[in-house]
Amino acid sequence: MTDKTEVSLIFKQYPILLPDAFKAFSICNKNAINAPELFALINADPILTAISYGMYHEFFPNFSQKFFGIPRIIVTLGINTVKSFIGDIARRGLSSPELSLRMSEQNDFLYRSLSTAIVSHLIAKERGISESELQEYYCAGLLYNIGECIVADYSGSKFNVPRETVAKEEAGRLAAALWGFPFSAAAAASHNVEKCDAALNAELAAHILTVTGGGQDVDGELFKRLDVPVNVFQRIKQPFVLELKRLELFMGLGGGGD
């Protein structure tokens, strides 16, 4: 923004991305569902992760900003509540002509989000982050690019200022505030990484993916701040490719279904 206007964000309805709506409908339309399958669905989708926190926040508006993860949301709210919520959003999304017109953009966003999440998780492992904290680093990476989606027409977002004047970092901050992200995920979504290790780790993951794609030169200072060697991607490339392929197959990305 170039002026002092306080930007506000609302949604006409909860958003969903069409590539994941197919998978969500498939999973949530079953008579029986298990918690790990529902977790895997939400955990692979930044928008479903975000709005799951939003649903939890509606029930518990004063919850701690400490990271607690999707499994706690499913256990606390009940698997049938979460299943019904996600299923309703998926059914609405599948009937939206706005989503189908921009499938390619949605796929690109999902790939970037999943890639950043996986690399963030693998870097955290390389750094010796404890097993109990790794999910937080994954989530920070998953939500790092969410602002890109929020400013897109297909998200269903509405601002009190012209959409084109809202930066993706500001959109991420507003979404984090609206849906009640934990502190680390909120910092990552708004790219406010100065005092949050998980958010800084996610920023490094996004930078590595940009560099490997030929988008810019290596920022040596960023690697130095986390004490990570600049060739770290060579060490994590194989598990990254395997995990991305696994999630691609699970979500049915690019194929419009299972």
Short mmCIF file of C-alpha atoms in Angstrom, two decimals:
data_model
loop_
_atom_site.label_atom_id
_atom_site.label_comp_id
_atom_site.label_asym_id
_atom_site.label_seq_id
_atom_site.Cartn_x
_atom_site.Cartn_y
_atom_site.Cartn_z
CA MET A 1 0.00 0.00 0.00
CA THR A 2 1.18 3.52 -0.73
CA ASP A 3 -1.10 5.40 1.72
CA LYS A 4 -2.18 5.14 5.37
CA THR A 5 -5.45 3.32 4.67
CA GLU A 6 -6.07 0.40 7.02
CA VAL A 7 -6.70 -2.58 4.77
CA SER A 8 -9.43 -5.05 5.73
CA LEU A 9 -10.13 -8.51 4.36
CA ILE A 10 -13.30 -10.59 4.23
CA PHE A 11 -14.38 -13.64 2.25
CA LYS A 12 -17.69 -14.05 0.48
CA GLN A 13 -17.31 -17.72 1.35
CA TYR A 14 -14.53 -19.97 2.57
CA PRO A 15 -12.12 -20.53 -0.34
CA ILE A 16 -10.89 -23.82 -1.72
CA LEU A 17 -8.61 -24.67 -4.63
CA LEU A 18 -10.13 -26.82 -7.33
CA PRO A 19 -7.26 -29.36 -7.57
CA ASP A 20 -7.73 -30.16 -3.89
CA ALA A 21 -11.51 -29.90 -3.97
CA PHE A 22 -11.62 -33.14 -5.97
CA LYS A 23 -9.58 -34.96 -3.33
CA ALA A 24 -11.46 -33.38 -0.46
CA PHE A 25 -14.81 -34.40 -1.96
CA SER A 26 -13.53 -37.94 -2.49
CA ILE A 27 -12.36 -38.29 1.11
CA CYS A 28 -15.20 -36.47 2.87
CA ASN A 29 -17.96 -38.15 0.83
CA LYS A 30 -17.13 -41.54 2.34
CA ASN A 31 -19.42 -42.96 5.00
CA ALA A 32 -16.41 -43.76 7.15
CA ILE A 33 -13.19 -41.81 7.40
CA ASN A 34 -10.08 -42.13 9.51
CA ALA A 35 -8.24 -39.28 11.15
CA PRO A 36 -4.84 -39.87 9.46
CA GLU A 37 -6.43 -39.62 6.00
CA LEU A 38 -8.20 -36.37 6.89
CA PHE A 39 -4.99 -35.00 8.40
CA ALA A 40 -3.02 -35.89 5.26
CA LEU A 41 -5.55 -34.01 3.13
CA ILE A 42 -5.51 -30.82 5.21
CA ASN A 43 -1.76 -30.97 5.82
CA ALA A 44 -1.06 -30.97 2.06
CA ASP A 45 -3.22 -27.92 1.34
CA PRO A 46 -2.33 -24.41 2.61
CA ILE A 47 -5.90 -23.15 2.22
CA LEU A 48 -7.47 -26.09 4.06
CA THR A 49 -4.82 -25.72 6.76
CA ALA A 50 -5.59 -22.01 7.07
CA ILE A 51 -9.35 -22.35 7.29
CA SER A 52 -9.06 -25.27 9.73
CA TYR A 53 -7.29 -22.87 12.07
CA GLY A 54 -10.08 -20.41 11.33
CA MET A 55 -12.73 -22.95 12.30
CA TYR A 56 -10.84 -23.76 15.51
CA HIS A 57 -10.55 -20.03 16.23
CA GLU A 58 -14.34 -19.64 15.96
CA PHE A 59 -14.80 -22.20 18.73
CA PHE A 60 -11.81 -21.08 20.80
CA PRO A 61 -11.13 -17.38 20.06
CA ASN A 62 -8.62 -17.00 22.89
CA PHE A 63 -6.42 -20.01 22.12
CA SER A 64 -2.66 -19.77 22.58
CA GLN A 65 -0.54 -18.53 19.68
CA LYS A 66 1.87 -21.40 20.30
CA PHE A 67 1.90 -23.91 17.43
CA PHE A 68 -0.19 -27.02 18.04
CA GLY A 69 -0.91 -28.45 14.59
CA ILE A 70 -3.82 -29.92 12.66
CA PRO A 71 -4.12 -33.19 14.67
CA ARG A 72 -5.14 -31.21 17.76
CA ILE A 73 -7.81 -29.39 15.75
CA ILE A 74 -9.23 -32.69 14.51
CA VAL A 75 -9.19 -34.24 18.01
CA THR A 76 -10.60 -31.15 19.75
CA LEU A 77 -13.39 -30.36 17.30
CA GLY A 78 -14.10 -33.97 16.39
CA ILE A 79 -13.34 -35.73 13.13
CA ASN A 80 -16.97 -35.60 11.94
CA THR A 81 -17.16 -31.83 12.49
CA VAL A 82 -13.98 -31.24 10.50
CA LYS A 83 -15.01 -33.72 7.81
CA SER A 84 -18.41 -32.03 7.36
CA PHE A 85 -16.82 -28.58 7.24
CA ILE A 86 -14.21 -29.53 4.62
CA GLY A 87 -16.73 -31.57 2.61
CA ASP A 88 -19.17 -28.66 2.36
CA ILE A 89 -16.41 -26.34 1.16
CA ALA A 90 -15.31 -28.91 -1.44
CA ARG A 91 -18.83 -29.37 -2.82
CA ARG A 92 -19.26 -25.61 -3.16
CA GLY A 93 -15.87 -25.27 -4.82
CA LEU A 94 -16.60 -27.95 -7.40
CA SER A 95 -19.64 -25.99 -8.58
CA SER A 96 -17.72 -22.71 -8.94
CA PRO A 97 -16.98 -21.63 -12.53
CA GLU A 98 -14.47 -19.04 -11.22
CA LEU A 99 -12.18 -21.79 -9.95
CA SER A 100 -12.15 -23.90 -13.11
CA LEU A 101 -11.10 -20.93 -15.23
CA ARG A 102 -7.83 -20.58 -13.31
CA MET A 103 -6.81 -24.19 -12.70
CA SER A 104 -3.25 -23.63 -13.93
CA GLU A 105 -2.64 -20.79 -11.45
CA GLN A 106 -4.04 -22.88 -8.60
CA ASN A 107 -1.79 -25.81 -9.50
CA ASP A 108 1.25 -23.52 -9.59
CA PHE A 109 0.37 -22.10 -6.17
CA LEU A 110 -0.10 -25.57 -4.69
CA TYR A 111 3.20 -26.82 -6.06
CA ARG A 112 5.03 -23.79 -4.68
CA SER A 113 3.38 -24.16 -1.29
CA LEU A 114 4.04 -27.89 -1.03
CA SER A 115 7.61 -27.47 -2.28
CA THR A 116 8.33 -24.74 0.26
CA ALA A 117 6.81 -26.83 3.06
CA ILE A 118 8.87 -29.91 2.20
CA VAL A 119 12.14 -28.00 1.80
CA SER A 120 11.47 -26.09 5.03
CA HIS A 121 10.92 -29.40 6.84
CA LEU A 122 14.07 -30.97 5.37
CA ILE A 123 16.22 -27.94 6.18
CA ALA A 124 14.94 -28.03 9.75
CA LYS A 125 15.98 -31.69 9.97
CA GLU A 126 19.42 -30.81 8.60
CA ARG A 127 19.71 -28.15 11.30
CA GLY A 128 18.94 -30.63 14.04
CA ILE A 129 15.52 -29.25 14.96
CA SER A 130 13.81 -31.71 17.31
CA GLU A 131 11.34 -34.21 15.89
CA SER A 132 8.53 -32.71 17.97
CA GLU A 133 9.03 -29.29 16.31
CA LEU A 134 9.39 -30.35 12.68
CA GLN A 135 5.67 -30.09 11.91
CA GLU A 136 5.78 -26.42 12.89
CA TYR A 137 8.56 -25.79 10.36
CA TYR A 138 6.61 -27.66 7.68
CA CYS A 139 3.50 -25.58 8.39
CA ALA A 140 5.44 -22.32 8.25
CA GLY A 141 6.67 -23.32 4.79
CA LEU A 142 3.21 -24.43 3.68
CA LEU A 143 1.68 -21.04 4.54
CA TYR A 144 4.60 -18.90 3.37
CA ASN A 145 3.05 -18.20 -0.06
CA ILE A 146 -0.58 -17.96 1.03
CA GLY A 147 -0.74 -14.24 0.32
CA GLU A 148 -0.41 -14.99 -3.40
CA CYS A 149 -3.66 -16.92 -3.28
CA ILE A 150 -5.50 -14.40 -1.09
CA VAL A 151 -4.96 -11.57 -3.58
CA ALA A 152 -6.14 -13.75 -6.51
CA ASP A 153 -9.72 -13.43 -7.75
CA TYR A 154 -10.44 -17.13 -7.28
CA SER A 155 -9.88 -16.98 -3.51
CA GLY A 156 -13.18 -15.15 -3.00
CA SER A 157 -11.42 -12.43 -1.00
CA LYS A 158 -12.70 -8.87 -0.75
CA PHE A 159 -10.68 -5.86 0.38
CA ASN A 160 -11.80 -2.36 1.27
CA VAL A 161 -9.24 -1.04 -1.24
CA PRO A 162 -8.51 -2.01 -4.87
CA ARG A 163 -7.21 -5.59 -4.93
CA GLU A 164 -4.23 -4.69 -7.11
CA THR A 165 -2.93 -2.31 -4.43
CA VAL A 166 -2.64 -5.06 -1.79
CA ALA A 167 0.79 -6.69 -1.53
CA LYS A 168 0.88 -10.47 -1.07
CA GLU A 169 2.73 -10.02 2.26
CA GLU A 170 -0.09 -7.80 3.53
CA ALA A 171 -2.67 -10.29 2.30
CA GLY A 172 -0.83 -13.03 4.19
CA ARG A 173 -0.81 -10.94 7.36
CA LEU A 174 -4.53 -10.24 7.08
CA ALA A 175 -5.35 -13.90 6.46
CA ALA A 176 -3.24 -14.90 9.46
CA ALA A 177 -5.08 -12.43 11.66
CA LEU A 178 -8.50 -13.44 10.32
CA TRP A 179 -7.99 -17.17 10.73
CA GLY A 180 -5.88 -17.13 13.88
CA PHE A 181 -2.66 -18.79 12.73
CA PRO A 182 -0.12 -19.75 15.40
CA PHE A 183 2.64 -17.16 15.75
CA SER A 184 5.25 -18.95 13.62
CA ALA A 185 2.83 -19.56 10.73
CA ALA A 186 1.52 -15.98 10.95
CA ALA A 187 5.07 -14.63 10.78
CA ALA A 188 5.83 -16.80 7.76
CA ALA A 189 2.61 -15.87 5.95
CA SER A 190 3.35 -12.15 6.33
CA HIS A 191 7.08 -12.66 5.65
CA ASN A 192 7.80 -11.08 9.06
CA VAL A 193 10.65 -13.42 9.88
CA GLU A 194 13.04 -11.38 12.04
CA LYS A 195 12.19 -12.93 15.43
CA CYS A 196 10.83 -16.31 14.40
CA ASP A 197 13.14 -19.18 13.54
CA ALA A 198 10.49 -21.29 11.79
CA ALA A 199 9.46 -18.35 9.61
CA LEU A 200 13.08 -17.55 8.73
CA ASN A 201 13.59 -21.23 7.90
CA ALA A 202 10.57 -21.04 5.54
CA GLU A 203 12.02 -17.94 3.90
CA LEU A 204 15.26 -19.79 3.25
CA ALA A 205 13.30 -22.70 1.77
CA ALA A 206 11.47 -20.35 -0.61
CA HIS A 207 14.76 -18.68 -1.54
CA ILE A 208 16.44 -22.02 -2.28
CA LEU A 209 13.59 -23.02 -4.58
CA THR A 210 13.81 -19.69 -6.41
CA VAL A 211 17.57 -20.01 -6.80
CA THR A 212 17.38 -23.59 -8.08
CA GLY A 213 14.78 -22.43 -10.59
CA GLY A 214 17.16 -19.80 -11.90
CA GLY A 215 15.19 -16.90 -10.50
CA GLN A 216 17.93 -15.04 -8.61
CA ASP A 217 21.42 -15.21 -7.14
CA VAL A 218 22.16 -16.95 -3.84
CA ASP A 219 21.66 -14.78 -0.75
CA GLY A 220 24.63 -15.93 1.29
CA GLU A 221 23.60 -13.89 4.33
CA LEU A 222 20.32 -15.78 4.61
CA PHE A 223 22.17 -19.13 4.72
CA LYS A 224 24.61 -17.69 7.24
CA ARG A 225 21.87 -16.55 9.63
CA LEU A 226 20.65 -20.13 9.96
CA ASP A 227 24.12 -21.67 9.75
CA VAL A 228 23.12 -23.67 6.67
CA PRO A 229 25.60 -24.44 3.85
CA VAL A 230 24.70 -22.95 0.49
CA ASN A 231 24.79 -26.41 -1.11
CA VAL A 232 22.19 -27.81 1.31
CA PHE A 233 19.71 -28.45 -1.52
CA GLN A 234 22.04 -31.06 -3.00
CA ARG A 235 21.77 -33.01 0.26
CA ILE A 236 18.00 -32.82 0.48
CA LYS A 237 17.11 -32.97 -3.22
CA GLN A 238 16.35 -36.69 -3.38
CA PRO A 239 13.99 -36.82 -0.37
CA PHE A 240 12.41 -33.56 -1.57
CA VAL A 241 11.61 -34.99 -5.02
CA LEU A 242 10.26 -38.22 -3.54
CA GLU A 243 8.03 -36.48 -1.01
CA LEU A 244 6.71 -33.98 -3.56
CA LYS A 245 5.87 -36.85 -5.92
CA ARG A 246 4.10 -38.71 -3.12
CA LEU A 247 1.95 -35.68 -2.28
CA GLU A 248 1.30 -35.00 -5.95
CA LEU A 249 -0.09 -38.51 -6.35
CA PHE A 250 -2.07 -38.33 -3.11
CA MET A 251 -3.71 -35.02 -4.01
CA GLY A 252 -4.23 -35.88 -7.68
CA LEU A 253 -2.56 -32.66 -8.77
CA GLY A 254 -2.81 -31.96 -12.47
CA GLY A 255 -5.28 -34.76 -13.06
CA GLY A 256 -8.39 -33.30 -11.52
CA GLY A 257 -8.96 -36.23 -9.20
CA ASP A 258 -7.57 -39.42 -7.68
#
